[in-house]
mmCIF file of C-alpha atoms and ligand atoms in Angstrom:
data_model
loop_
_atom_site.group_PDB
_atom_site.id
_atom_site.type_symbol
_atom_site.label_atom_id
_atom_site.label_comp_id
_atom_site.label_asym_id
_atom_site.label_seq_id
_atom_site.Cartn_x
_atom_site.Cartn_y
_atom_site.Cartn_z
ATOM 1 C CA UNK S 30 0.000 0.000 0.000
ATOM 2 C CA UNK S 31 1.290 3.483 -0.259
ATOM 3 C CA UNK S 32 1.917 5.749 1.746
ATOM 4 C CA UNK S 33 0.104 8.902 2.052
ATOM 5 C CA UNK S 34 1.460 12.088 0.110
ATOM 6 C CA UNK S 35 2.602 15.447 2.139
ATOM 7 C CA UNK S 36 3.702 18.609 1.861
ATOM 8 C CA UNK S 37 7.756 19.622 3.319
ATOM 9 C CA UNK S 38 8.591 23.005 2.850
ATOM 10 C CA UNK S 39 12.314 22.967 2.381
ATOM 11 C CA UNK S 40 15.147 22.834 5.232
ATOM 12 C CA UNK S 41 13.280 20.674 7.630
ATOM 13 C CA UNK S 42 15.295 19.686 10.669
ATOM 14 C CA UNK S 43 16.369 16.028 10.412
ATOM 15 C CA UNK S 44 14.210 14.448 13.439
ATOM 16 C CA UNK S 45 11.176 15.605 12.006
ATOM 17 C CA UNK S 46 12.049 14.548 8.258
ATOM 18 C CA UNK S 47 12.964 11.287 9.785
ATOM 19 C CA UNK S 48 9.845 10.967 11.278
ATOM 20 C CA UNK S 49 7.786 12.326 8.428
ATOM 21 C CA UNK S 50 9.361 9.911 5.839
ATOM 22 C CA UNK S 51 8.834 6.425 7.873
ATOM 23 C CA UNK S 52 5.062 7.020 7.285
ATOM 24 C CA UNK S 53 4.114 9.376 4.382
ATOM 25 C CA UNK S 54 5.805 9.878 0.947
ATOM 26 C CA UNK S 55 6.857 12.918 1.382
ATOM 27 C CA UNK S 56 7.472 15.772 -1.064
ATOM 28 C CA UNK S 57 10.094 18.641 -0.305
ATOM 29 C CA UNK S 58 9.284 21.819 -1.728
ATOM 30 C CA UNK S 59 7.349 20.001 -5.026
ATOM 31 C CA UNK S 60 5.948 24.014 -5.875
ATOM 32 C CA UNK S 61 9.290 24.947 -6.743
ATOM 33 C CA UNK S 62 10.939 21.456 -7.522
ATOM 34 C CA UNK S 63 8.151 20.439 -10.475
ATOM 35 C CA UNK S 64 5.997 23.123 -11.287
ATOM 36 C CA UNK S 65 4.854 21.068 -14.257
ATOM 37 C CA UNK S 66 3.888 18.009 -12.071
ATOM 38 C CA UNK S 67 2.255 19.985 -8.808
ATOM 39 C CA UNK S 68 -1.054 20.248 -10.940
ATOM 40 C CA UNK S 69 -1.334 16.185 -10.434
ATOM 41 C CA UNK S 70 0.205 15.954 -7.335
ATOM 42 C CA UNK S 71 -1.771 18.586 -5.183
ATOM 43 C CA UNK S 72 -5.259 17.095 -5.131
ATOM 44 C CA UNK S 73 -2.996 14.224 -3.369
ATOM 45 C CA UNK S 74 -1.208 16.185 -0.342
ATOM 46 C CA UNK S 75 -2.970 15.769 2.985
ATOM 47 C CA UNK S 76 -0.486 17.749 5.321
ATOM 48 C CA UNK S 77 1.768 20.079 4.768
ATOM 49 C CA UNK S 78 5.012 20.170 7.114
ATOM 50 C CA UNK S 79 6.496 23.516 7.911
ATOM 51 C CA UNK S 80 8.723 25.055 10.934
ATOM 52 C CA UNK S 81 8.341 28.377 13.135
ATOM 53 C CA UNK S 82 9.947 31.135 10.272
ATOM 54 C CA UNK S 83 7.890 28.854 7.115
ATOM 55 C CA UNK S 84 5.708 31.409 5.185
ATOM 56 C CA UNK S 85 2.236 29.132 4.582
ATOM 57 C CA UNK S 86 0.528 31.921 2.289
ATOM 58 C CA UNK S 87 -3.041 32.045 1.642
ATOM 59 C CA UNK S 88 -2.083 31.143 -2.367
ATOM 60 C CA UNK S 89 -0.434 27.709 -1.288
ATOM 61 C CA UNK S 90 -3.303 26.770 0.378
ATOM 62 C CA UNK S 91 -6.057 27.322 -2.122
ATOM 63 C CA UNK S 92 -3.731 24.775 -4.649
ATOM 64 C CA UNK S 93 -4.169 22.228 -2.185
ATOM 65 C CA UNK S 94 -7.798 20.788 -2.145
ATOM 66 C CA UNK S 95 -7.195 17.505 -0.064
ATOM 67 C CA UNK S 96 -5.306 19.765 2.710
ATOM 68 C CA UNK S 97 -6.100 18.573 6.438
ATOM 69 C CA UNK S 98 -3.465 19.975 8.288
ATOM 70 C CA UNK S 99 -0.239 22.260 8.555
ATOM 71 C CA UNK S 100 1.839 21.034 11.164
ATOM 72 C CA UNK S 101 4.790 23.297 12.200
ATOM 73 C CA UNK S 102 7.690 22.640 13.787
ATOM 74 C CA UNK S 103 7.963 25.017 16.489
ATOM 75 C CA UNK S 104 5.306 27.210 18.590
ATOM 76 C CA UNK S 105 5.091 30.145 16.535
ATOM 77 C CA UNK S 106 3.549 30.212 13.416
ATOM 78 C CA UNK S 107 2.949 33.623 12.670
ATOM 79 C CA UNK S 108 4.324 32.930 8.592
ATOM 80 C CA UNK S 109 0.875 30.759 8.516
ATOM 81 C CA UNK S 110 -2.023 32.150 7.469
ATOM 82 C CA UNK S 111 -4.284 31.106 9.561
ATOM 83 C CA UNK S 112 -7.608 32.818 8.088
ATOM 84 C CA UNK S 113 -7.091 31.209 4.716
ATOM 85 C CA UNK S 114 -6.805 27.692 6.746
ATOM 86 C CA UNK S 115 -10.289 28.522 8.813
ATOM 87 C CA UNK S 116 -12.153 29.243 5.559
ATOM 88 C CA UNK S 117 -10.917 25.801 4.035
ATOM 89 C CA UNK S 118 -11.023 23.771 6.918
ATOM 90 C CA UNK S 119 -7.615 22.577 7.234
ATOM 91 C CA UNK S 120 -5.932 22.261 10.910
ATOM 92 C CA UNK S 121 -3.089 23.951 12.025
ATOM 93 C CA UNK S 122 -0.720 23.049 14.818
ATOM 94 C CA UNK S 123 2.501 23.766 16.407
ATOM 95 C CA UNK S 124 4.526 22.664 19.624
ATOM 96 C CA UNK S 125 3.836 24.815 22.706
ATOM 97 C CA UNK S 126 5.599 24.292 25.573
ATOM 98 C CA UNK S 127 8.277 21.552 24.889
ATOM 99 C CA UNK S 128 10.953 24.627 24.327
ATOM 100 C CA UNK S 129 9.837 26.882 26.789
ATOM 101 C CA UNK S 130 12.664 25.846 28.921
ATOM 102 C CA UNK S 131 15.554 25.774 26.264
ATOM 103 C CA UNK S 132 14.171 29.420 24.890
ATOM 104 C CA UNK S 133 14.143 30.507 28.420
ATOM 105 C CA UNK S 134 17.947 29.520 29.046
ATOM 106 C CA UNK S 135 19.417 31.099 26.029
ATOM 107 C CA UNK S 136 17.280 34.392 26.833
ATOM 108 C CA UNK S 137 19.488 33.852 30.537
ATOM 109 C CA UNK S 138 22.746 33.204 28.546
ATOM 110 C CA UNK S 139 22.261 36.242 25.999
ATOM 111 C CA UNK S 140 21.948 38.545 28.879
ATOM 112 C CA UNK S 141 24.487 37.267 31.279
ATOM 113 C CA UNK S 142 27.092 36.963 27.549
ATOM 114 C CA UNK S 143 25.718 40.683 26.630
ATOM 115 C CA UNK S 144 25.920 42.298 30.313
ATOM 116 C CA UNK S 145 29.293 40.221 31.286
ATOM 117 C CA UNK S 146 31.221 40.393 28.238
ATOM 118 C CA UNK S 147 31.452 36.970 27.581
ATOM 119 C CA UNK S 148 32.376 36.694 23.542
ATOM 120 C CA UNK S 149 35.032 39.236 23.837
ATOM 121 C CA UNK S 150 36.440 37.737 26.809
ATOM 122 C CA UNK S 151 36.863 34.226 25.255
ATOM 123 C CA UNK S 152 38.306 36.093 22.195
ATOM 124 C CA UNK S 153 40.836 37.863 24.801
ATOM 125 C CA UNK S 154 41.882 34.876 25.859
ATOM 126 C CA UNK S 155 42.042 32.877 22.468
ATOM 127 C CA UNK S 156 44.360 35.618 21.332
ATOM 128 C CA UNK S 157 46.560 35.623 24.005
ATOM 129 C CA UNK S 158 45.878 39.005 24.830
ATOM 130 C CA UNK S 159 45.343 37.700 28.691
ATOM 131 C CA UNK S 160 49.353 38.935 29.395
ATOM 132 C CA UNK S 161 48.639 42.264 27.780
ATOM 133 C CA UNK S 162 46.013 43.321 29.835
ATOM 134 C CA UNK S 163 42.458 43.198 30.998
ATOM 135 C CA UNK S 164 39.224 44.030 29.727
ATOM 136 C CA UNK S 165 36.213 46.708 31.007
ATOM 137 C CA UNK S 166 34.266 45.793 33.596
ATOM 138 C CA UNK S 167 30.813 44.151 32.631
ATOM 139 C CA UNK S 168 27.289 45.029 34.433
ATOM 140 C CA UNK S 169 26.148 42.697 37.126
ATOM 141 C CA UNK S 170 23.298 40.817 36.550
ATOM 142 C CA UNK S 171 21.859 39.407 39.791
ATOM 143 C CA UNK S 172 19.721 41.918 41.547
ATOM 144 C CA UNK S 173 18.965 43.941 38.728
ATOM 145 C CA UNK S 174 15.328 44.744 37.230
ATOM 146 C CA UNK S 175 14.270 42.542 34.333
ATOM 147 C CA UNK S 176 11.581 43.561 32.110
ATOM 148 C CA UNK S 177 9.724 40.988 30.232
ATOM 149 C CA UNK S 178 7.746 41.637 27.040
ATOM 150 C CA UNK S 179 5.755 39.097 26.777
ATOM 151 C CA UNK S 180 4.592 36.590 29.500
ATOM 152 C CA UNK S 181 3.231 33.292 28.529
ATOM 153 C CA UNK S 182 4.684 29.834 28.685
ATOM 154 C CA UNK S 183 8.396 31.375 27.754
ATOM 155 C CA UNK S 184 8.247 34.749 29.347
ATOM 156 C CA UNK S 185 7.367 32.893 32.969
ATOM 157 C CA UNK S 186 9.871 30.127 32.235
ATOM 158 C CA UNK S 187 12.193 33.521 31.663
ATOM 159 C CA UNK S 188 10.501 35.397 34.768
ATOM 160 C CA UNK S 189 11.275 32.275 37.314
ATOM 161 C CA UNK S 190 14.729 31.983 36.231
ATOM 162 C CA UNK S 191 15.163 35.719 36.621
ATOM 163 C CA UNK S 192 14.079 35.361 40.587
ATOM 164 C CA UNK S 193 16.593 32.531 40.604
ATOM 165 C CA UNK S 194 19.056 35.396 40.482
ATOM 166 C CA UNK S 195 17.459 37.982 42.992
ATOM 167 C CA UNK S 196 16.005 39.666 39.804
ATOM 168 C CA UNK S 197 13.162 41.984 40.586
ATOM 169 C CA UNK S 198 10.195 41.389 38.146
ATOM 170 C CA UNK S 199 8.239 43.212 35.819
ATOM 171 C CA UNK S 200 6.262 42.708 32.324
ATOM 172 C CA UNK S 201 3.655 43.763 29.496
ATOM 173 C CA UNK S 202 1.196 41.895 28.068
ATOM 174 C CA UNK S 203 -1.914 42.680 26.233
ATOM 175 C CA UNK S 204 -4.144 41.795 28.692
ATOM 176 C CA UNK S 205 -2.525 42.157 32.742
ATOM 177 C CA UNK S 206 -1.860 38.809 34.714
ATOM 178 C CA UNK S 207 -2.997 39.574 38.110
ATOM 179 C CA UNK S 208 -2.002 36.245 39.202
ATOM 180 C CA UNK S 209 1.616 36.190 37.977
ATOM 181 C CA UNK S 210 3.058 38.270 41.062
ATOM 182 C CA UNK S 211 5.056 40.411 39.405
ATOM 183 C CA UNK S 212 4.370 44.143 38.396
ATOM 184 C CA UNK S 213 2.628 45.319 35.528
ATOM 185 C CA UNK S 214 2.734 47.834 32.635
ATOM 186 C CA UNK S 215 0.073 48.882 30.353
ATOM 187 C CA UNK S 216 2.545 48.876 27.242
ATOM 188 C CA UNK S 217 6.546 48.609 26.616
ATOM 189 C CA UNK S 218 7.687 51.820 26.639
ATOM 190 C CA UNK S 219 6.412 52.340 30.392
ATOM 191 C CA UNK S 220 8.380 49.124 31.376
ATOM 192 C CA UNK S 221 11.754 50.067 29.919
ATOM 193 C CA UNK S 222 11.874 53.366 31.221
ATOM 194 C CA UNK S 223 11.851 50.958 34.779
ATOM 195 C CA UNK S 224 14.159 47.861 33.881
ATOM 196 C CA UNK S 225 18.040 47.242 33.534
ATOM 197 C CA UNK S 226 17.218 44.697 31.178
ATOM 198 C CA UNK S 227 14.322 44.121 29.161
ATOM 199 C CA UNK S 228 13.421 40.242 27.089
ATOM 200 C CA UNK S 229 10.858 40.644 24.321
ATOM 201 C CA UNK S 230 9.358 36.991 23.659
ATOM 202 C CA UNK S 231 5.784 37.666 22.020
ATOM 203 C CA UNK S 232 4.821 35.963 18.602
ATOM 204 C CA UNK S 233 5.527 37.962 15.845
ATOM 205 C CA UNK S 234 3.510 38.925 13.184
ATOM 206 C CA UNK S 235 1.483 41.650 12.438
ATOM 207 C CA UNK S 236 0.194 42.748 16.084
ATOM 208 C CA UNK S 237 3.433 42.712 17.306
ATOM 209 C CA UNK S 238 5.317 44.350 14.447
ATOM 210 C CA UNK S 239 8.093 46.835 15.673
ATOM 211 C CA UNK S 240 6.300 46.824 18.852
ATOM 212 C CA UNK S 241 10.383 47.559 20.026
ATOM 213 C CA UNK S 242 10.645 50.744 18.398
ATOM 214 C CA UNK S 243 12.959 53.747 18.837
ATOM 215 C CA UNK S 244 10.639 55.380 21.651
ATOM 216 C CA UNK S 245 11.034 52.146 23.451
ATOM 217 C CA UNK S 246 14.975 51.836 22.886
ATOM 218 C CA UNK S 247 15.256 55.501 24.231
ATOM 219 C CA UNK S 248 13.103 54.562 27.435
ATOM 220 C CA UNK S 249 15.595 52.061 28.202
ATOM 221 C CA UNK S 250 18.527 54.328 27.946
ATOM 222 C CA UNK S 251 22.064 54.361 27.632
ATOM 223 C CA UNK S 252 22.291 51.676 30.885
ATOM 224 C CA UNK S 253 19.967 48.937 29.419
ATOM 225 C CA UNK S 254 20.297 46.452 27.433
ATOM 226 C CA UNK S 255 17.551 44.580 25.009
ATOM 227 C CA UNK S 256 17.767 40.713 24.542
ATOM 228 C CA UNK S 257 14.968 39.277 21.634
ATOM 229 C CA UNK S 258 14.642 36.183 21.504
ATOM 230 C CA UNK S 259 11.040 36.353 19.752
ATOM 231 C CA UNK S 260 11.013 37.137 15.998
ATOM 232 C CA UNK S 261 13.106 39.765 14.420
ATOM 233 C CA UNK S 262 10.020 41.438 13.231
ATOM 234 C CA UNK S 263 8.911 42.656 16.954
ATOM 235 C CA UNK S 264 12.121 44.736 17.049
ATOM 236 C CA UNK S 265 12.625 47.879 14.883
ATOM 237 C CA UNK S 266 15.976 46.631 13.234
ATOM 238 C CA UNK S 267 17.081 49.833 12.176
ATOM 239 C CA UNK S 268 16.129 51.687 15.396
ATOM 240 C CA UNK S 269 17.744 48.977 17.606
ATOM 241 C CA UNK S 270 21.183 49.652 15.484
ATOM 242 C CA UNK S 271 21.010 53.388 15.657
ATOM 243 C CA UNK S 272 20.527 52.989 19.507
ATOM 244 C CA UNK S 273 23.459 50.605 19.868
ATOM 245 C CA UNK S 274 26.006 52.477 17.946
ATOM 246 C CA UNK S 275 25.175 56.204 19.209
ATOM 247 C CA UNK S 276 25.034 54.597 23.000
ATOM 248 C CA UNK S 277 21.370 54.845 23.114
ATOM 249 C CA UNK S 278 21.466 51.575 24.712
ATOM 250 C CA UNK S 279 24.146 49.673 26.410
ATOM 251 C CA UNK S 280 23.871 46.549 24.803
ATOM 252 C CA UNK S 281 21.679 43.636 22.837
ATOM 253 C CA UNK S 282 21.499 40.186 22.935
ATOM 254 C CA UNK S 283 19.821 38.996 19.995
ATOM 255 C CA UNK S 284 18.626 35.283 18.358
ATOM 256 C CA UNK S 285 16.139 36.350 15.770
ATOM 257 C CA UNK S 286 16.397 38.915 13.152
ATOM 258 C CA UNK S 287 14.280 40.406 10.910
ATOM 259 C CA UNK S 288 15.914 39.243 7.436
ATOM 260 C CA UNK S 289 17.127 35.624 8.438
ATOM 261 C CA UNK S 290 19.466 34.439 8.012
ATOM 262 C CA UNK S 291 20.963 37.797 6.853
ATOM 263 C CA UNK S 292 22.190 39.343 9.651
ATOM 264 C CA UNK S 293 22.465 43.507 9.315
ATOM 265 C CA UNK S 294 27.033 44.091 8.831
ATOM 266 C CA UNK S 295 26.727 46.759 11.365
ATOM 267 C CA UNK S 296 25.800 44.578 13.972
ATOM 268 C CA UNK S 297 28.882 41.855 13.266
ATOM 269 C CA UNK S 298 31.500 44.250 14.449
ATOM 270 C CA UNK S 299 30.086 46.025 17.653
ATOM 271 C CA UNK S 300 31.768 44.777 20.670
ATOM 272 C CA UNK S 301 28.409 45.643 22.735
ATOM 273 C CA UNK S 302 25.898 42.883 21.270
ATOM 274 C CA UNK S 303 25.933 38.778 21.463
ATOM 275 C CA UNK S 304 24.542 37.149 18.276
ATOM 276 C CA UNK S 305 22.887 33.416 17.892
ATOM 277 C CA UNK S 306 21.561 32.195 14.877
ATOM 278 C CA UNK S 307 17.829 31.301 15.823
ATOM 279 C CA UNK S 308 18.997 28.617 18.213
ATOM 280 C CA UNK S 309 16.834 29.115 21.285
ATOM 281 C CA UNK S 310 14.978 25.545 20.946
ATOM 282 C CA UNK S 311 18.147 24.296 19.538
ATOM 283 C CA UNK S 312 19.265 21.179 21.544
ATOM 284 C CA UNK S 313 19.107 17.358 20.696
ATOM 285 C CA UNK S 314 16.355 16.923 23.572
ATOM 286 C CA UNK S 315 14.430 19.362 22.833
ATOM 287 C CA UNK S 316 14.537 19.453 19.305
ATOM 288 C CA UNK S 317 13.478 15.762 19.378
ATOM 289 C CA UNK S 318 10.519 16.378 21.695
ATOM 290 C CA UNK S 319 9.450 19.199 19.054
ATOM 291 C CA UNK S 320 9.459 16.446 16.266
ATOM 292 C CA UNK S 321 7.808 13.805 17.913
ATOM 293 C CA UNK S 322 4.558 16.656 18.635
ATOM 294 C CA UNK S 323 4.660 17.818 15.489
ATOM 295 C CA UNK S 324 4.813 14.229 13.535
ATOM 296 C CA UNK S 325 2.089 13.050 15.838
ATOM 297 C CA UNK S 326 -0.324 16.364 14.939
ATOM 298 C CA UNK S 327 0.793 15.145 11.520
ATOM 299 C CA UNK S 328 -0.417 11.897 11.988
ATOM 300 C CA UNK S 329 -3.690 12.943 14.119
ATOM 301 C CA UNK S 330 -5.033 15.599 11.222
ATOM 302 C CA UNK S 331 -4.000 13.413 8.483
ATOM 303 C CA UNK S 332 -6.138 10.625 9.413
ATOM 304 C CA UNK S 333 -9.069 12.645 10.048
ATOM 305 C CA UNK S 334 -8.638 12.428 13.989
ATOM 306 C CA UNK S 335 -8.184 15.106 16.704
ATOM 307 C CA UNK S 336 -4.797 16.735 16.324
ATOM 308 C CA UNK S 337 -2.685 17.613 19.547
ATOM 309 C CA UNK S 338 -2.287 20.945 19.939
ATOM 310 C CA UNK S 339 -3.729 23.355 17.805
ATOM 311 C CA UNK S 340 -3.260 26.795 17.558
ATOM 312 C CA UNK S 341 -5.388 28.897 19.524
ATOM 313 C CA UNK S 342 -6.717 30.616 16.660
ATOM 314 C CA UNK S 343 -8.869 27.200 15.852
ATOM 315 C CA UNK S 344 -9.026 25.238 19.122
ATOM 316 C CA UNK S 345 -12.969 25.016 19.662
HETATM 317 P P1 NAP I 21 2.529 32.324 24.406
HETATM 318 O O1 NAP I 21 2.452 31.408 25.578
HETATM 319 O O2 NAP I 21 1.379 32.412 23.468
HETATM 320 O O3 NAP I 21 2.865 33.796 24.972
HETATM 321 C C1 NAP I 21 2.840 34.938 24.192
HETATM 322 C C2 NAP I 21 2.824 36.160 25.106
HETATM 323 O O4 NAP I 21 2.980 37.321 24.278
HETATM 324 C C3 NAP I 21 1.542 36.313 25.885
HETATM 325 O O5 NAP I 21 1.843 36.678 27.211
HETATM 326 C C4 NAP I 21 0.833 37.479 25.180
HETATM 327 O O6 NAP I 21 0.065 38.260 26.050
HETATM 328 C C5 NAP I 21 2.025 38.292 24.715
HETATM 329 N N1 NAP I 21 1.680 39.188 23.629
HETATM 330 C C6 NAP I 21 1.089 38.907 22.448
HETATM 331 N N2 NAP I 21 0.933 40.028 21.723
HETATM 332 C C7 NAP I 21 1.423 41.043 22.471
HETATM 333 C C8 NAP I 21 1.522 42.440 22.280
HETATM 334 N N3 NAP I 21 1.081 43.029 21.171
HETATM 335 N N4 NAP I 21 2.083 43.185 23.275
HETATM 336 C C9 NAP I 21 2.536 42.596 24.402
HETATM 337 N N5 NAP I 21 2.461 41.269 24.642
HETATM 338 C C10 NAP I 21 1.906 40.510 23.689
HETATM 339 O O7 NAP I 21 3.776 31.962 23.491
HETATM 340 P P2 NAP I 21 5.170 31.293 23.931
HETATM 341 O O8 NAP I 21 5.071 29.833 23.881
HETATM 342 O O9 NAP I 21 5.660 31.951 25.169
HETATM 343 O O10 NAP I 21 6.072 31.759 22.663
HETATM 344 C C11 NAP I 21 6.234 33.114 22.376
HETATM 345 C C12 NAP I 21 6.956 33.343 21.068
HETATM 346 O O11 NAP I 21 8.346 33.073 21.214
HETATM 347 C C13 NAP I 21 6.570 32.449 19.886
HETATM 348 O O12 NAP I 21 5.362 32.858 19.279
HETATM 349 C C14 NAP I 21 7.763 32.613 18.961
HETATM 350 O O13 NAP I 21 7.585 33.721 18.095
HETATM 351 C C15 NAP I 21 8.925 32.919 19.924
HETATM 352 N N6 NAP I 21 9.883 31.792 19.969
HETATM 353 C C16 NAP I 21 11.157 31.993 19.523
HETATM 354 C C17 NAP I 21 12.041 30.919 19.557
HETATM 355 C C18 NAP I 21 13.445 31.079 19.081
HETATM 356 O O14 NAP I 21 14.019 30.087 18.621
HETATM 357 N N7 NAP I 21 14.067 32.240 19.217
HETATM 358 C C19 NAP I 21 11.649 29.673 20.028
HETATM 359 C C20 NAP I 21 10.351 29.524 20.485
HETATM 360 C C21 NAP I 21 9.474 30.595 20.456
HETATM 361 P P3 NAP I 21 -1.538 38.211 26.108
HETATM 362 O O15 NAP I 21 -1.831 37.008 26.981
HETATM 363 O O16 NAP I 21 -1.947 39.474 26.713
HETATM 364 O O17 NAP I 21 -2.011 38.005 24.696
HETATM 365 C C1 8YV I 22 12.552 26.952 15.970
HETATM 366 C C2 8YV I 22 11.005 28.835 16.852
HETATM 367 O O1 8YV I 22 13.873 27.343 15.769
HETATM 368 O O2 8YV I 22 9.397 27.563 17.987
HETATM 369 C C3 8YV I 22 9.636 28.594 17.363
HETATM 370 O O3 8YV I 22 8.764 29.446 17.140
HETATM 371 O O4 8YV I 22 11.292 29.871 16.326
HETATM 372 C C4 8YV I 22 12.061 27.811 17.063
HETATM 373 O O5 8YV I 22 11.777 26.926 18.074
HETATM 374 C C5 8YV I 22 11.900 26.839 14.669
HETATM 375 O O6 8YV I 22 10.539 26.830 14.622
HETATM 376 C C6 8YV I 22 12.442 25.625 13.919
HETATM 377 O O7 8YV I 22 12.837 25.986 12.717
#
């Protein structure tokens, strides 16, 4: 018997190919790979795969009649439009809360790198410039205010390790969390103007676009430093760069940009900024834990049965 046909937008990471390919045939990128044969192909696809940056327009959708689900590989989906998948019917899922923790560390390690020096101290001593001299002093960490934009699963995983060093806690949301314990503000410009550091980790998307703008950069001044470890779209690239170089801000840690992976030359050079390549969920455990949600919510919508977990959007 064969295997039913899917969808695999290109660049998939390995554990969830893997997983994919044992039990579908599955078909990378067949839009762009054999435009002549989609035609016959599409009214066979039953899921389409697709990770956290994927854009899953509106157009791709309406060529793919037999569509049940888009399962992505990661918790935000904001490239996925979810309207167009409503109207047709079609499920769409992603993988909440299995990287909360792994996010939440690197947002820790970009700040402590950013604040402590820590890539230009490793450099120091690579070079051997230990014997030549020392280095400026960094800005302590533990006891200082952290600002979090954004607190759901990853901003409290962020909050709780920020008490774990004597941080004192404050955040925006859209709607206020009386039951979180820590202070509120109506919007982000109010809670940089209060916080040594300040983590943005909302979706992206159109709601959240720029919500990091130059107003907000200037409220957190020339002693605080931004860490986004969200999408690069919530951030104001241009702004954020114009801050760090005139000392607008002290310094960024930053994961996500808003061109991936092109990352903006003025920002290679500064000494004042720690850069990742989108690697916040990026560990073997959690990586695999990502796959095995997202191939079951494969699984699940392409047989017709209840998927996993949803996006909110579409849960009942
Ligand atoms: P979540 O539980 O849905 O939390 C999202 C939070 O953002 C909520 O507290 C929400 O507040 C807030 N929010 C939404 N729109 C906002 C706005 N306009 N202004 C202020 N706050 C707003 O999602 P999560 O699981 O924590 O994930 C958050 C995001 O992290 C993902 O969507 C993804 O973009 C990003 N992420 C990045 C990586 C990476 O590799 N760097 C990895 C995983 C996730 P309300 O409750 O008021 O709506
Ligand atoms: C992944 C992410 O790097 O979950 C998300 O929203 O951005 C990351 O966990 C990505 O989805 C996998 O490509």
């Amino acid at each position: 018997m064969s295997l039913p046909d899917i969808y695999a937008v290109p660049g998939l990471h390995p554990f969830y190919m893997k997983a994919l390919e044992a039990h579908f045939t599955v078909h990378v990128d067949p839009v762009t790979k054999d435009p002549a044969g989609f035609a016959a192909l599409a009214p066979r696809l039953m899921g389409l795969a697709a990770s956290g940056e994927s854009k899953v327009p509106g157009s791709l959708l309406a060529q793919l009649p037999a569509l049940k689900v888009v399962s992505v590989f990661g918790v935000g989906y904001d490239g996925v439009d979810v309207a167009a998948a409503r109207e047709r019917g079609i499920a769409v899922t992603h993988t909440p809360g299995v990287l909360s923790d792994d996010v939440a560390d690197l947002a820790m390690l970009l700040m402590l790198g950013v604040a402590r020096g820590l890539p230009r101290a490793d450099q120091h001593v690579r070079n051997g410039l230990w014997p030549k001299g020392g280095l400026p002093l960094g800005r302590k960490v533990s006891g200082a205010r952290l600002g979090i934009v954004g607190l759901g699963r990853i901003g409290q995983a962020i909050a709780q390790r920020g008490q774990g060093f004597g941080m004192s806690i404050a955040y925006t949301t859209r709607t206020e969390k009386p039951g979180s314990g820590f202070t509120y503000f109506p919007n982000a410009k109010a809670l940089a103007a209060e916080v040594d550091f300040l983590i943005v980790i909302t979706p992206g998307g159109a709601g959240t676009k720029h919500l990091i703008n130059a107003e907000v950069l200037s409220a957190l001044g020339p002693q605080g430093f931004l860490i986004n470890v969200a999408r690069g779209s919530v951030v104001d690239e241009d702004a954020l760069i114009a801050a760090l170089s005139s000392g607008g801000i002290a310094g960024a840690g930053l994961d996500v940009f808003a061109n991936e992976p092109n990352v903006p030359e003025a920002l290679w050079s500064m000494p004042n900024v720690v850069l990742t390549p989108h690697i916040a969920s990026a560990t073997v455990q959690t990586r695999q834990a990502m796959a095995d949600l997202a191939f079951a919510n494969m699984q699940a919508g392409t047989a017709g049965q209840p998927v996993l977990t949803m996006v909110p959007e579409l849960q009942p």
